[in-house]
Amino acid sequence: MSSKLIDGNEIAAAIIAELKAEVATLAKAQATSSRDEPAASGPHDKRAQHLPTLALVRVGDDPASVSYVRKKEKTAAEIGIASRVILPPITTTQAELEALIDELNADDSVDGILVQSPLPAPLDELRIFRRIAPEKDVDGLGTMNLGKVAQDDDTGFVSCTPAGIMALLARSGVDLRGKHVVVVGRSLLVGKPVALLALQKKAGANGTVTICHSGTADLPALTRQADVLIAAIGRPEFITRDMVKPGAVVIDVGINRVEDPTRKTGYRLTGDVAFAQVAEIASLITPVPGGVGPMTVAMLMSNTLKAYRQRIAG
Amino acid sequence: MSSKLIDGNEIAAAIIAELKAEVATLAKAQATSSRDEPAASGPHDKRAQHLPTLALVRVGDDPASVSYVRKKEKTAAEIGIASRVILPPITTTQAELEALIDELNADDSVDGILVQSPLPAPLDELRIFRRIAPEKDVDGLGTMNLGKVAQDDDTGFVSCTPAGIMALLARSGVDLRGKHVVVVGRSLLVGKPVALLALQKKAGANGTVTICHSGTADLPALTRQADVLIAAIGRPEFITRDMVKPGAVVIDVGINRVEDPTRKTGYRLTGDVAFAQVAEIASLITPVPGGVGPMTVAMLMSNTLKAYRQRIAG
């Protein structure tokens, strides 16, 4: 069984180690360059003379958001990415938050901007995401970056969950060429972008892609055709053994709380896949937790470094 | 057989008649308003005081491009949309063409901009399309408008062929809810946007969508599952009877020239579907020519009016 497991913690740790090595190289190059050209100036040099920097904006004190932002801050520190945590009060208006985004967009020392979701009501989250300058939109939720995914354009930022899924597949040796990828769920955050990624004309991709959802007429008939099944529908243990073709690769994006009186907390986390039974027939499968989840923070950091490199180059 | 035919000419003519009626109403309202407020001024009024205007940019004298632009000009005139045809010489550089786009972007009297494809080498077509301001990109080929399609955002412009396909389906009474839509072809111009449209959470859409392409392992097994089959692969008569489920709706996007010595021209036009044999089992089918083709110009005009309305309102 353990050989079947796609270990998201292990793969995320490998990516984080690679990013850390990259930042160390960058920092060394900067130290050398600033000794050589002590009087260097101008906007280009100003950009180059800071370390990669991620602005993390969190509005209010939602416990899950507090914990996610802390995790991002910690991972950034581990890699050597500077993070700037900005905590507008819960009373912040849309206009004030937009003004903050505008400031961060204009700030040359900021490479990436992440606004922690969900924003408290009545803030309009999508409008905020779209206000982030595309070249700093490291969460990849803006319209421009989604459009770039559809255009097979590598200069954009792929949002962290779909990027994490693709990285898990690539690092597990799964090539989608000639494969039928069935995505369950058509969300903007996962279903649609991962479908577009699987379809791209790129090494590792080139899949044939089906996107199903709650309105699909005969869902099991489609999921049973999947060589690679991506479950992102948000229903605990929805994908059962009879819905999976033996030998399929199964990626479980769901994180659902299910009541469990045997636990101290009163609940346990479960994915969209009935793990125990599906694991018996899958060739590879991600667990929940410890599958897709840990990848999202790694991909955010990877996007932040990419933003930094592109801003230095541009 | 004739009851099975989705008549693109007829549907396009109906849309064009509706747009013509809308422009007539607009023109009347403007005439009244300019009598009431003779001294009106300011940018808002300046925008409102012109009729809908489409800039058509054609570089060089490719015969097909000449004919397409003429058709667009003629249809615009019929509706009451002003068109401004701009013919940069074939020697135009990328920088010159970009400067022209910038001028048109800034020109308040222009609502929509279309650059006729294909542009002669070495011009970078995608860079030109992307330079058009999103709010004037009535051909819907820019990154922002494609992203909006993925985001189910109605404020953007859907590129003309996929928009035409959706209009053909809607006006033929085909609701995609609960249907399996199989798209053959993953192009940026047709396959991907039409897949995203079929998937949207909107009346008429909500389909389950499969996107196949030249690298699909067992294409007939997938096309045979289609309730609605959209062929956009660019291979003459590629979809044969054995690849279609009896009762399916078949939309043929292909326009291929096939040698035919019995014709004066030496060729005939054919779609991606073997029409005669597939028509026997399909419930509805588009012919080529006279199916999707005539819809594209109608949708361009519809987008131009939409751009005009949005600019007036904005």
XYZ file of C-alpha atoms in Angstrom:
628
model
C 0.000 0.000 0.000
C 2.676 2.511 0.960
C 4.246 2.331 -2.516
C 0.933 3.516 -3.898
C 0.875 6.608 -1.773
C 1.685 9.985 -3.328
C 3.239 11.721 -0.344
C 2.457 15.425 -0.589
C 4.488 16.294 2.479
C 7.607 14.682 1.026
C 7.167 16.232 -2.439
C 6.410 19.662 -0.968
C 9.513 19.413 1.227
C 11.647 18.586 -1.825
C 10.293 21.625 -3.684
C 10.854 23.860 -0.658
C 14.450 22.635 -0.410
C 15.016 23.467 -4.088
C 13.568 26.950 -3.626
C 15.755 27.486 -0.572
C 18.853 26.569 -2.576
C 17.779 28.984 -5.312
C 17.344 31.861 -2.855
C 20.736 31.123 -1.306
C 22.320 31.413 -4.756
C 20.456 34.650 -5.400
C 21.529 36.135 -2.099
C 25.161 35.232 -2.758
C 25.035 36.781 -6.241
C 23.539 39.948 -4.769
C 26.218 40.219 -2.108
C 28.910 39.914 -4.789
C 27.220 42.379 -7.103
C 26.736 45.000 -4.393
C 30.459 44.795 -3.495
C 31.348 45.268 -7.177
C 28.993 48.141 -7.831
C 28.498 49.959 -4.567
C 26.975 53.023 -6.248
C 24.519 51.177 -8.459
C 21.150 52.828 -8.583
C 18.033 53.271 -10.756
C 14.778 51.346 -10.673
C 16.280 48.171 -12.132
C 18.899 47.978 -9.416
C 16.420 48.906 -6.738
C 14.357 45.887 -7.705
C 17.390 43.642 -7.828
C 18.688 44.779 -4.459
C 15.930 43.311 -2.349
C 15.347 39.690 -1.552
C 12.167 38.012 -2.830
C 9.294 39.493 -0.842
C 5.746 38.284 -0.346
C 3.011 40.499 1.071
C 0.438 38.491 3.027
C -2.818 40.346 3.618
C -5.219 38.929 6.175
C -8.443 40.716 7.116
C -9.962 39.711 10.452
C -9.120 36.814 12.747
C -10.774 33.743 11.257
C -8.840 30.934 12.997
C -8.262 28.930 9.807
C -6.978 32.061 8.045
C -4.685 32.874 10.967
C -3.239 29.384 10.771
C -2.836 29.414 6.958
C -1.092 32.786 6.953
C 1.221 31.674 9.767
C 2.128 28.561 7.761
C 2.907 30.674 4.696
C 5.020 33.071 6.752
C 6.942 30.190 8.283
C 7.604 28.478 4.966
C 8.711 31.763 3.414
C 11.175 32.283 6.269
C 12.510 28.752 5.826
C 13.208 29.436 2.142
C 14.611 32.923 2.654
C 11.669 34.785 1.180
C 10.860 37.908 3.170
C 7.235 38.163 4.136
C 5.343 41.266 5.095
C 2.168 40.444 6.976
C -0.475 43.142 6.759
C -3.513 42.883 9.013
C -6.241 45.353 8.123
C -9.022 45.418 10.746
C -12.229 43.508 10.140
C -13.970 46.860 9.665
C -11.879 47.599 6.561
C -13.966 48.818 3.647
C -13.701 47.639 0.069
C -12.227 51.004 -0.919
C -9.599 50.859 1.827
C -8.598 47.329 0.894
C -8.392 48.288 -2.754
C -6.201 51.258 -1.837
C -3.910 48.889 0.076
C -3.666 46.593 -2.966
C -2.841 49.604 -5.146
C -0.039 50.578 -2.770
C 1.400 47.078 -2.796
C 1.103 46.945 -6.593
C 3.156 50.133 -6.807
C 5.736 49.112 -4.204
C 8.898 47.996 -6.008
C 10.114 46.037 -3.019
C 7.070 43.698 -3.104
C 7.187 40.791 -5.557
C 4.084 38.849 -4.695
C 0.755 39.691 -3.059
C -1.537 37.181 -1.419
C -4.898 38.118 0.049
C -6.010 35.313 2.352
C -9.384 33.870 1.406
C -12.160 33.983 2.544
C -12.556 37.710 3.053
C -15.208 38.616 5.612
C -18.523 39.921 4.265
C -19.337 42.341 2.724
C -15.932 42.537 1.004
C -16.014 41.485 -2.648
C -13.236 38.915 -2.848
C -13.148 38.475 -6.616
C -12.842 42.229 -7.143
C -9.912 42.298 -4.716
C -8.179 39.353 -6.400
C -8.599 41.068 -9.746
C -7.119 44.299 -8.447
C -3.767 42.663 -7.758
C -1.330 43.495 -10.569
C -1.070 40.372 -12.765
C 2.734 40.312 -12.367
C 2.366 40.130 -8.553
C -0.675 37.825 -8.492
C 1.210 34.837 -7.088
C -2.030 33.195 -5.963
C -2.998 33.134 -9.654
C -6.634 33.999 -9.013
C -6.859 37.078 -11.241
C -8.502 37.016 -14.663
C -5.282 37.624 -16.566
C -3.437 34.687 -15.018
C -6.351 32.333 -15.592
C -6.465 33.491 -19.216
C -2.765 32.723 -19.549
C -3.362 29.162 -18.362
C -5.950 28.811 -21.136
C -3.442 30.266 -23.613
C -0.660 27.818 -22.656
C 1.334 30.895 -21.656
C 4.075 30.142 -19.139
C 4.679 33.734 -18.086
C 1.663 33.747 -15.780
C 1.006 32.295 -12.332
C -0.964 29.110 -11.976
C -3.094 29.111 -8.851
C -1.586 27.056 -6.099
C -3.880 24.024 -5.835
C -3.966 23.129 -9.540
C -0.232 23.861 -9.790
C 0.297 21.561 -6.814
C -1.706 18.769 -8.446
C 0.368 19.002 -11.624
C 3.589 18.951 -9.602
C 2.426 15.900 -7.627
C 1.693 14.059 -10.871
C 4.958 15.080 -12.524
C 7.062 14.109 -9.513
C 5.245 10.786 -9.247
C 6.151 9.956 -12.839
C 2.615 10.291 -14.196
C 2.621 11.573 -17.786
C -0.870 12.604 -18.944
C -0.172 12.125 -22.664
C -2.753 9.742 -24.107
C -4.480 9.499 -20.732
C -8.071 10.315 -19.931
C -8.163 12.772 -17.045
C -11.553 13.102 -15.373
C -11.997 16.110 -13.111
C -14.957 16.062 -10.727
C -15.811 19.661 -9.877
C -15.779 22.782 -12.040
C -14.644 25.402 -9.538
C -12.617 28.404 -10.510
C -10.011 27.519 -7.897
C -9.415 23.904 -8.883
C -11.601 22.177 -11.451
C -11.321 24.539 -14.381
C -7.643 25.481 -14.096
C -6.486 21.887 -13.531
C -8.516 20.802 -16.569
C -6.855 23.498 -18.674
C -3.416 22.503 -17.379
C -3.963 18.805 -18.121
C -4.971 19.783 -21.654
C -1.960 22.009 -22.424
C 0.451 21.146 -25.218
C 3.330 20.619 -22.825
C 5.534 17.827 -21.575
C 3.635 15.913 -18.926
C 0.256 17.241 -20.074
C -1.566 16.619 -23.404
C -4.315 14.725 -21.619
C -7.842 14.130 -22.856
C -9.978 15.870 -20.272
C -13.520 15.440 -18.977
C -14.996 17.879 -16.473
C -17.945 16.561 -14.452
C -19.931 18.227 -11.694
C -23.009 17.965 -9.554
C -25.227 18.265 -12.620
C -23.585 15.408 -14.521
C -26.132 12.809 -15.587
C -24.210 9.558 -15.015
C -21.150 10.463 -13.017
C -19.908 6.929 -12.193
C -19.953 6.010 -15.896
C -17.498 8.850 -16.509
C -15.281 8.505 -13.437
C -14.841 4.797 -14.260
C -13.213 5.845 -17.550
C -10.554 7.903 -15.805
C -6.907 6.937 -16.068
C -6.340 9.897 -13.756
C -9.216 10.929 -11.505
C -9.131 14.324 -9.805
C -11.794 14.733 -7.129
C -12.545 18.347 -6.214
C -16.223 18.365 -5.466
C -16.215 19.067 -1.716
C -18.273 16.069 -0.553
C -16.733 13.706 1.995
C -15.869 10.255 0.626
C -18.035 10.850 -2.405
C -15.825 8.809 -4.769
C -16.309 5.155 -3.888
C -14.544 2.064 -5.152
C -17.207 1.259 -7.760
C -16.592 4.667 -9.368
C -12.905 4.024 -10.016
C -11.183 1.961 -12.703
C -8.632 -0.471 -11.289
C -5.154 0.927 -11.827
C -6.267 4.553 -11.944
C -4.263 7.399 -10.406
C -6.485 9.178 -7.875
C -5.887 12.750 -6.702
C -8.065 13.858 -3.823
C -8.418 17.624 -3.490
C -11.184 17.571 -0.873
C -10.679 18.602 2.732
C -13.913 17.946 4.609
C -14.624 17.937 8.338
C -16.653 14.920 9.330
C -18.058 14.479 12.834
C -16.182 11.800 14.706
C -16.994 11.352 18.411
C -13.985 9.013 18.818
C -11.661 12.000 18.276
C -10.803 14.522 20.928
C -11.644 17.342 18.534
C -14.982 15.740 17.716
C -14.178 15.573 14.016
C -11.734 14.149 11.523
C -10.565 15.418 8.161
C -11.488 13.420 5.122
C -11.157 13.903 1.401
C -13.643 13.563 -1.438
C -12.474 9.977 -1.920
C -13.329 6.960 0.260
C -9.627 6.391 0.747
C -9.436 2.894 2.246
C -11.554 1.177 -0.377
C -10.287 3.177 -3.382
C -6.652 2.697 -2.353
C -7.135 -1.053 -2.827
C -7.624 -0.651 -6.585
C -5.814 2.604 -7.447
C -2.250 2.464 -8.778
C -1.396 5.748 -7.036
C -3.440 7.822 -4.615
C -3.055 10.941 -2.492
C -4.056 10.805 1.176
C -6.004 13.517 3.046
C -4.366 15.141 4.885
C -0.847 14.974 3.478
C -1.598 14.902 -0.242
C -2.549 17.995 -2.226
C -2.768 20.207 0.881
C 0.942 20.636 1.646
C 1.640 21.397 -2.020
C -0.295 24.649 -2.096
C 2.100 26.548 0.153
C 5.095 25.179 -1.784
C 3.572 26.383 -5.055
C 2.862 29.822 -3.577
C 6.537 30.120 -2.716
C 7.535 28.873 -6.162
C 5.273 31.514 -7.741
C 6.754 34.224 -5.512
C 10.270 33.371 -6.646
C 9.093 33.324 -10.253
C 7.541 36.784 -9.794
C 10.819 37.985 -8.330
C 12.875 36.568 -11.216
C 10.537 38.056 -13.813
C 10.571 41.477 -12.152
C 14.355 41.472 -11.960
C 14.595 40.431 -15.609
C 11.946 42.926 -16.754
C -33.770 15.692 -43.314
C -34.384 19.437 -43.596
C -35.973 19.549 -40.140
C -32.670 18.286 -38.765
C -30.684 21.090 -40.266
C -29.447 23.927 -38.056
C -29.505 26.781 -40.557
C -26.705 29.173 -39.660
C -27.655 31.645 -42.371
C -31.181 31.929 -41.056
C -30.151 32.235 -37.401
C -27.429 34.770 -38.225
C -29.954 36.801 -40.227
C -32.337 36.825 -37.254
C -29.575 38.069 -34.940
C -28.532 40.732 -37.431
C -32.148 41.920 -37.693
C -32.340 42.193 -33.886
C -29.108 44.184 -33.750
C -30.375 46.481 -36.518
C -33.534 47.170 -34.518
C -31.425 47.930 -31.441
C -29.222 50.399 -33.303
C -32.298 52.108 -34.739
C -33.630 52.588 -31.208
C -30.250 53.922 -30.047
C -30.048 56.369 -32.926
C -33.547 57.631 -32.208
C -32.776 58.100 -28.522
C -29.587 60.002 -29.389
C -31.419 62.302 -31.763
C -33.965 63.096 -29.027
C -31.304 63.587 -26.377
C -29.192 65.915 -28.529
C -32.292 68.073 -29.138
C -32.972 68.203 -25.410
C -29.400 68.972 -24.362
C -27.737 70.780 -27.216
C -24.825 71.954 -25.091
C -24.016 68.605 -23.505
C -20.311 67.943 -23.271
C -17.648 66.057 -21.321
C -16.137 62.672 -22.041
C -19.276 60.758 -21.119
C -21.347 62.696 -23.594
C -18.687 62.518 -26.241
C -18.836 58.746 -26.031
C -22.614 58.732 -26.121
C -22.818 61.035 -29.120
C -21.325 58.690 -31.674
C -22.937 55.639 -33.188
C -21.414 52.211 -32.479
C -18.121 52.068 -34.336
C -15.930 49.125 -35.291
C -12.334 49.539 -36.428
C -11.313 46.817 -38.881
C -7.555 46.486 -39.325
C -6.308 44.442 -42.256
C -2.596 44.151 -43.046
C -1.750 43.121 -46.616
C -4.002 41.775 -49.363
C -4.554 38.115 -48.601
C -7.643 37.352 -50.726
C -9.472 35.510 -47.921
C -8.793 38.389 -45.522
C -9.990 40.931 -48.076
C -13.214 38.989 -48.471
C -13.758 38.532 -44.709
C -13.190 42.202 -43.936
C -15.529 43.218 -46.753
C -18.221 40.921 -45.344
C -17.800 42.454 -41.876
C -17.964 45.977 -43.305
C -21.117 45.131 -45.237
C -22.863 43.534 -42.255
C -21.922 46.473 -40.034
C -23.434 48.869 -42.580
C -26.607 46.792 -42.727
C -26.988 47.037 -38.949
C -26.062 50.686 -38.689
C -22.661 50.152 -37.065
C -20.059 52.525 -38.458
C -16.927 50.767 -39.584
C -13.532 52.269 -40.048
C -11.337 50.116 -42.270
C -7.623 50.652 -41.728
C -5.194 49.103 -44.182
C -1.588 49.293 -43.013
C 0.829 48.212 -45.746
C 2.276 44.697 -45.715
C 5.634 46.206 -44.733
C 4.193 47.446 -41.414
C 6.413 46.613 -38.468
C 5.291 45.162 -35.160
C 6.005 48.486 -33.460
C 3.969 50.436 -36.014
C 1.038 48.068 -35.709
C 1.201 48.264 -31.920
C 1.231 52.054 -32.120
C -1.883 51.895 -34.297
C -3.622 49.658 -31.739
C -2.653 52.092 -28.977
C -4.200 54.963 -30.946
C -7.424 53.030 -31.492
C -7.485 52.033 -27.825
C -7.286 55.711 -26.868
C -9.809 56.897 -29.442
C -13.126 57.539 -27.690
C -15.079 57.259 -30.909
C -14.005 53.644 -31.464
C -15.943 50.934 -29.595
C -14.514 47.760 -31.036
C -11.240 46.790 -32.678
C -10.762 43.780 -34.920
C -7.409 42.825 -36.390
C -8.005 40.408 -39.242
C -6.189 37.118 -38.813
C -3.849 35.800 -40.097
C -1.305 38.598 -39.907
C 1.543 38.247 -42.407
C 4.908 37.074 -41.044
C 6.894 38.196 -39.144
C 4.155 40.025 -37.194
C 3.357 38.451 -33.819
C -0.393 38.004 -33.940
C -0.945 36.991 -30.327
C 0.981 40.034 -29.087
C -1.204 42.266 -31.256
C -4.426 40.653 -30.048
C -3.279 41.111 -26.470
C -2.505 44.773 -27.036
C -6.132 45.589 -27.809
C -7.793 47.128 -24.741
C -9.974 44.412 -23.172
C -13.055 46.667 -23.315
C -12.621 47.036 -27.105
C -11.503 43.458 -27.818
C -14.707 42.464 -29.642
C -12.983 39.506 -31.268
C -12.465 38.163 -27.723
C -8.982 36.837 -28.410
C -7.133 38.708 -25.646
C -6.057 37.059 -22.421
C -8.429 39.049 -20.227
C -11.531 38.114 -22.190
C -10.584 34.448 -22.268
C -10.054 34.588 -18.499
C -13.518 36.094 -18.086
C -15.041 33.172 -19.977
C -13.344 30.835 -17.492
C -14.659 32.986 -14.630
C -18.289 32.887 -15.881
C -18.023 36.667 -16.127
C -20.512 38.166 -18.567
C -18.826 41.550 -18.857
C -16.233 40.241 -21.305
C -16.350 39.355 -24.985
C -16.608 35.765 -26.088
C -14.687 35.126 -29.282
C -16.947 34.912 -32.270
C -16.860 31.245 -33.284
C -17.560 29.771 -29.821
C -20.160 32.477 -29.192
C -21.749 31.563 -32.513
C -21.866 27.874 -31.576
C -23.613 28.659 -28.282
C -26.112 30.906 -30.084
C -26.845 28.196 -32.668
C -27.532 25.695 -29.881
C -29.682 28.092 -27.859
C -31.769 29.140 -30.849
C -32.231 25.515 -31.876
C -33.676 24.706 -28.459
C -30.693 22.644 -27.289
C -30.169 22.968 -23.523
C -26.817 21.489 -22.422
C -27.900 20.817 -18.824
C -27.314 17.160 -18.015
C -25.847 16.601 -21.481
C -22.415 15.281 -22.348
C -20.725 17.712 -24.702
C -17.689 16.301 -26.489
C -15.421 18.839 -28.160
C -12.923 17.505 -30.697
C -10.077 20.019 -30.901
C -8.395 22.080 -28.196
C -7.623 25.285 -30.079
C -7.547 28.660 -28.401
C -10.001 29.981 -30.975
C -12.657 27.302 -30.656
C -12.097 24.164 -28.617
C -11.106 25.631 -25.272
C -13.496 28.581 -25.134
C -16.490 26.551 -26.300
C -15.691 23.915 -23.665
C -15.571 26.611 -20.975
C -18.862 28.093 -22.214
C -20.634 24.722 -22.227
C -19.463 24.235 -18.650
C -20.650 27.603 -17.282
C -23.280 27.813 -14.563
C -25.751 29.536 -16.820
C -29.090 28.867 -18.423
C -28.513 26.750 -21.527
C -25.073 25.603 -20.351
C -24.189 23.394 -17.326
C -22.975 20.622 -19.607
C -20.547 17.868 -18.739
C -17.626 18.465 -21.076
C -14.950 16.296 -22.638
C -12.173 17.819 -24.730
C -10.439 15.439 -27.142
C -7.695 16.110 -29.647
C -5.216 14.516 -31.998
C -3.453 12.860 -29.065
C -6.566 11.212 -27.640
C -6.105 7.467 -27.258
C -9.528 6.152 -28.341
C -11.350 9.053 -29.922
C -14.369 7.164 -31.334
C -15.110 5.705 -27.888
C -15.457 9.264 -26.579
C -17.244 10.888 -29.518
C -19.833 8.076 -29.391
C -20.730 9.213 -25.870
C -21.575 12.727 -27.012
C -25.096 14.047 -26.707
C -23.676 17.150 -28.360
C -20.608 16.703 -30.548
C -18.580 19.763 -31.566
C -16.031 19.022 -34.279
C -13.239 21.596 -34.538
C -10.207 19.598 -35.498
C -9.573 20.862 -39.045
C -9.619 17.529 -40.856
C -12.074 17.049 -43.721
C -14.886 14.580 -43.009
C -12.991 13.209 -40.036
C -16.105 12.445 -37.988
C -17.791 9.459 -39.569
C -21.126 7.813 -38.818
C -19.608 5.129 -36.595
C -18.200 7.861 -34.309
C -21.600 9.404 -33.571
C -24.362 8.280 -31.232
C -27.770 8.119 -32.915
C -29.782 11.160 -31.894
C -26.754 13.348 -31.159
C -26.616 17.045 -31.985
C -23.608 17.628 -34.269
C -21.930 21.019 -34.693
C -19.346 21.153 -37.455
C -16.821 23.970 -37.072
C -14.452 22.822 -39.819
C -14.043 24.611 -43.122
C -11.698 22.557 -45.288
C -10.904 22.843 -48.984
C -10.964 19.444 -50.659
C -9.877 18.936 -54.273
C -12.854 18.269 -56.510
C -12.231 18.143 -60.271
C -15.988 18.153 -60.945
C -16.189 21.753 -59.697
C -15.201 24.761 -61.744
C -13.002 26.018 -58.911
C -11.308 22.645 -58.630
C -12.287 22.301 -54.957
C -15.253 22.146 -52.648
C -15.681 23.198 -49.033
C -16.285 20.498 -46.496
C -16.508 20.379 -42.746
C -14.863 18.110 -40.191
C -17.947 15.871 -40.338
C -18.888 13.434 -43.088
C -22.181 15.237 -43.460
C -24.295 12.884 -45.579
C -23.741 9.784 -43.462
C -23.789 11.526 -40.069
C -26.955 13.486 -40.934
C -28.772 10.151 -41.210
C -28.384 9.463 -37.494
C -27.990 12.938 -35.909
C -31.025 14.664 -34.412
C -29.690 18.069 -35.429
C -26.666 18.962 -37.546
C -25.012 22.061 -38.993
C -24.060 22.065 -42.678
C -20.790 23.417 -44.105
C -21.031 26.000 -45.496
C -24.057 27.665 -43.929
C -23.738 26.453 -40.339
C -21.253 27.957 -37.880
C -19.577 30.157 -40.518
C -22.287 32.821 -40.934
C -22.624 33.123 -37.153
C -19.148 34.534 -36.569
C -19.839 37.871 -38.271
C -23.176 38.177 -36.453
C -21.434 37.599 -33.097
C -18.756 40.166 -33.932
C -21.511 42.720 -34.475
C -23.253 41.645 -31.281
C -19.971 42.121 -29.377
C -19.453 45.538 -30.951
C -22.866 46.700 -29.765
C -22.156 45.285 -26.329
C -18.843 47.182 -26.209
C -20.695 50.321 -27.195
C -23.380 49.871 -24.519
C -20.762 49.170 -21.839
C -18.683 52.201 -22.823
C -21.726 54.457 -22.757
C -22.743 53.105 -19.370
C -19.186 53.277 -17.997
